[in-house]
mmCIF file of C-alpha atoms in Angstrom:
data_model
loop_
_atom_site.group_PDB
_atom_site.id
_atom_site.type_symbol
_atom_site.label_atom_id
_atom_site.label_comp_id
_atom_site.label_asym_id
_atom_site.label_seq_id
_atom_site.Cartn_x
_atom_site.Cartn_y
_atom_site.Cartn_z
ATOM 1 C CA UNK A 151 6.749 -5.900 -114.988
ATOM 2 C CA UNK A 152 5.294 -6.107 -118.491
ATOM 3 C CA UNK A 153 3.597 -3.456 -120.575
ATOM 4 C CA UNK A 154 0.473 -5.595 -120.701
ATOM 5 C CA UNK A 155 -2.381 -4.887 -118.374
ATOM 6 C CA UNK A 156 -6.041 -5.707 -118.060
ATOM 7 C CA UNK A 157 -8.007 -8.135 -120.130
ATOM 8 C CA UNK A 158 -7.053 -8.928 -123.678
ATOM 9 C CA UNK A 159 -3.341 -8.082 -123.314
ATOM 10 C CA UNK A 160 -3.704 -4.387 -124.121
ATOM 11 C CA UNK A 161 -0.837 -1.971 -123.531
ATOM 12 C CA UNK A 162 -1.442 0.439 -120.654
ATOM 13 C CA UNK A 163 -2.201 3.996 -121.794
ATOM 14 C CA UNK A 164 0.798 5.497 -120.013
ATOM 15 C CA UNK A 165 3.184 3.073 -121.688
ATOM 16 C CA UNK A 166 2.091 3.527 -125.319
ATOM 17 C CA UNK A 167 4.167 6.614 -125.935
ATOM 18 C CA UNK A 168 3.410 10.269 -126.399
ATOM 19 C CA UNK A 169 2.469 12.704 -129.100
ATOM 20 C CA UNK A 170 4.542 15.824 -129.586
ATOM 21 C CA UNK A 171 3.428 18.679 -131.790
ATOM 22 C CA UNK A 172 6.240 20.879 -133.076
ATOM 23 C CA UNK A 173 6.216 24.580 -132.265
ATOM 24 C CA UNK A 174 6.077 25.426 -135.989
ATOM 25 C CA UNK A 175 2.902 23.356 -136.399
ATOM 26 C CA UNK A 176 1.215 25.168 -133.517
ATOM 27 C CA UNK A 177 2.415 28.466 -135.034
ATOM 28 C CA UNK A 178 0.707 27.585 -138.335
ATOM 29 C CA UNK A 179 -2.520 26.783 -136.499
ATOM 30 C CA UNK A 180 -2.290 30.125 -134.668
ATOM 31 C CA UNK A 181 -1.561 32.118 -137.836
ATOM 32 C CA UNK A 182 -4.513 30.542 -139.669
ATOM 33 C CA UNK A 183 -6.792 31.183 -136.694
ATOM 34 C CA UNK A 184 -5.696 34.839 -136.620
ATOM 35 C CA UNK A 185 -6.481 35.148 -140.334
ATOM 36 C CA UNK A 186 -9.960 33.678 -139.719
ATOM 37 C CA UNK A 187 -10.616 36.136 -136.875
ATOM 38 C CA UNK A 188 -9.851 39.383 -138.732
ATOM 39 C CA UNK A 189 -13.110 41.092 -139.773
ATOM 40 C CA UNK A 190 -11.978 42.527 -143.080
ATOM 41 C CA UNK A 191 -8.372 41.743 -143.964
ATOM 42 C CA UNK A 192 -6.724 44.602 -145.880
ATOM 43 C CA UNK A 193 -6.340 43.908 -149.591
ATOM 44 C CA UNK A 194 -2.657 44.837 -149.635
ATOM 45 C CA UNK A 195 -1.923 43.360 -146.202
ATOM 46 C CA UNK A 196 0.350 40.438 -145.452
ATOM 47 C CA UNK A 197 -1.064 37.297 -143.863
ATOM 48 C CA UNK A 198 -0.739 37.064 -140.075
ATOM 49 C CA UNK A 199 2.394 35.413 -138.717
ATOM 50 C CA UNK A 200 2.755 33.614 -135.412
ATOM 51 C CA UNK A 201 5.558 32.419 -133.200
ATOM 52 C CA UNK A 202 4.939 29.938 -130.433
ATOM 53 C CA UNK A 203 6.751 28.607 -127.401
ATOM 54 C CA UNK A 204 5.495 25.201 -126.300
ATOM 55 C CA UNK A 205 6.254 23.733 -122.898
ATOM 56 C CA UNK A 206 4.560 20.375 -122.287
ATOM 57 C CA UNK A 207 0.843 20.991 -122.927
ATOM 58 C CA UNK A 208 1.022 24.790 -122.797
ATOM 59 C CA UNK A 209 1.564 27.161 -125.721
ATOM 60 C CA UNK A 210 2.415 30.851 -125.480
ATOM 61 C CA UNK A 211 1.594 32.591 -128.743
ATOM 62 C CA UNK A 212 2.694 35.854 -130.371
ATOM 63 C CA UNK A 213 0.785 36.954 -133.480
ATOM 64 C CA UNK A 214 1.852 39.772 -135.831
ATOM 65 C CA UNK A 215 -0.778 41.099 -138.208
ATOM 66 C CA UNK A 216 -1.950 43.980 -140.349
ATOM 67 C CA UNK A 217 -5.390 45.573 -140.074
ATOM 68 C CA UNK A 218 -7.577 47.884 -142.111
ATOM 69 C CA UNK A 219 -7.982 51.484 -140.953
ATOM 70 C CA UNK A 220 -10.239 52.873 -139.660
ATOM 71 C CA UNK A 221 -11.452 49.998 -137.519
ATOM 72 C CA UNK A 222 -11.924 49.095 -133.869
ATOM 73 C CA UNK A 223 -8.394 47.830 -133.320
ATOM 74 C CA UNK A 224 -8.947 46.788 -129.692
ATOM 75 C CA UNK A 225 -12.035 44.740 -130.535
ATOM 76 C CA UNK A 226 -10.319 43.016 -133.445
ATOM 77 C CA UNK A 227 -7.235 42.171 -131.351
ATOM 78 C CA UNK A 228 -9.485 40.749 -128.602
ATOM 79 C CA UNK A 229 -11.271 38.612 -131.185
ATOM 80 C CA UNK A 230 -7.946 37.365 -132.538
ATOM 81 C CA UNK A 231 -6.773 36.459 -129.015
ATOM 82 C CA UNK A 232 -9.938 34.494 -128.263
ATOM 83 C CA UNK A 233 -10.075 32.688 -131.612
ATOM 84 C CA UNK A 234 -6.382 31.750 -131.591
ATOM 85 C CA UNK A 235 -6.643 30.351 -128.047
ATOM 86 C CA UNK A 236 -9.787 28.361 -128.938
ATOM 87 C CA UNK A 237 -8.345 26.882 -132.153
ATOM 88 C CA UNK A 238 -4.982 25.922 -130.630
ATOM 89 C CA UNK A 239 -6.818 24.313 -127.706
ATOM 90 C CA UNK A 240 -9.174 22.427 -130.038
ATOM 91 C CA UNK A 241 -6.670 21.329 -132.693
ATOM 92 C CA UNK A 242 -3.468 20.806 -130.681
ATOM 93 C CA UNK A 243 -4.961 20.008 -127.267
ATOM 94 C CA UNK A 244 -2.846 22.667 -125.561
ATOM 95 C CA UNK A 245 -3.706 25.284 -122.997
ATOM 96 C CA UNK A 246 -3.037 28.825 -124.188
ATOM 97 C CA UNK A 247 -2.591 31.187 -121.229
ATOM 98 C CA UNK A 248 -1.176 33.998 -123.364
ATOM 99 C CA UNK A 249 -1.778 35.320 -126.870
ATOM 100 C CA UNK A 250 0.116 38.542 -127.576
ATOM 101 C CA UNK A 251 -1.112 40.428 -130.640
ATOM 102 C CA UNK A 252 1.163 42.928 -132.357
ATOM 103 C CA UNK A 253 -0.317 45.177 -135.050
ATOM 104 C CA UNK A 254 2.480 45.739 -137.567
ATOM 105 C CA UNK A 255 0.712 48.044 -140.003
ATOM 106 C CA UNK A 256 -2.616 49.751 -140.681
ATOM 107 C CA UNK A 257 -3.924 49.907 -144.257
ATOM 108 C CA UNK A 258 -6.506 52.524 -145.273
ATOM 109 C CA UNK A 259 -9.739 50.903 -146.431
ATOM 110 C CA UNK A 260 -11.982 52.235 -149.196
ATOM 111 C CA UNK A 261 -14.147 54.026 -146.603
ATOM 112 C CA UNK A 262 -11.055 55.549 -144.991
ATOM 113 C CA UNK A 263 -9.739 56.844 -148.317
ATOM 114 C CA UNK A 264 -13.127 58.375 -149.208
ATOM 115 C CA UNK A 265 -13.326 60.077 -145.813
ATOM 116 C CA UNK A 266 -9.810 61.513 -146.275
ATOM 117 C CA UNK A 267 -10.781 62.919 -149.669
ATOM 118 C CA UNK A 268 -13.817 64.769 -148.226
ATOM 119 C CA UNK A 269 -11.785 66.442 -145.490
ATOM 120 C CA UNK A 270 -9.490 68.262 -147.892
#
């Protein structure tokens, strides 16, 4: 059997090969997406980091990030989960059944510092 099929001698889709995207590439996509999703990144905060486990066309993602305080942490983490899943799906063509978000540190924002000063 030859790899040619159909009119014009084209190679069948299943016999052309495959595309593999390295875990570290998907992790970079996820980290950038997390950065895009944070409402107001803290000035002194580190950029989000991501680790990814890819199995076939499925990616499980873990994102570590820093947020400003005070803020709605739950809402921001939900937004990060959604945005990371959407961007990985769109850019890498992978399903993302799980995005775990770990908040590493909270940084006081200008409003938080002013509020602390008034309490004293």
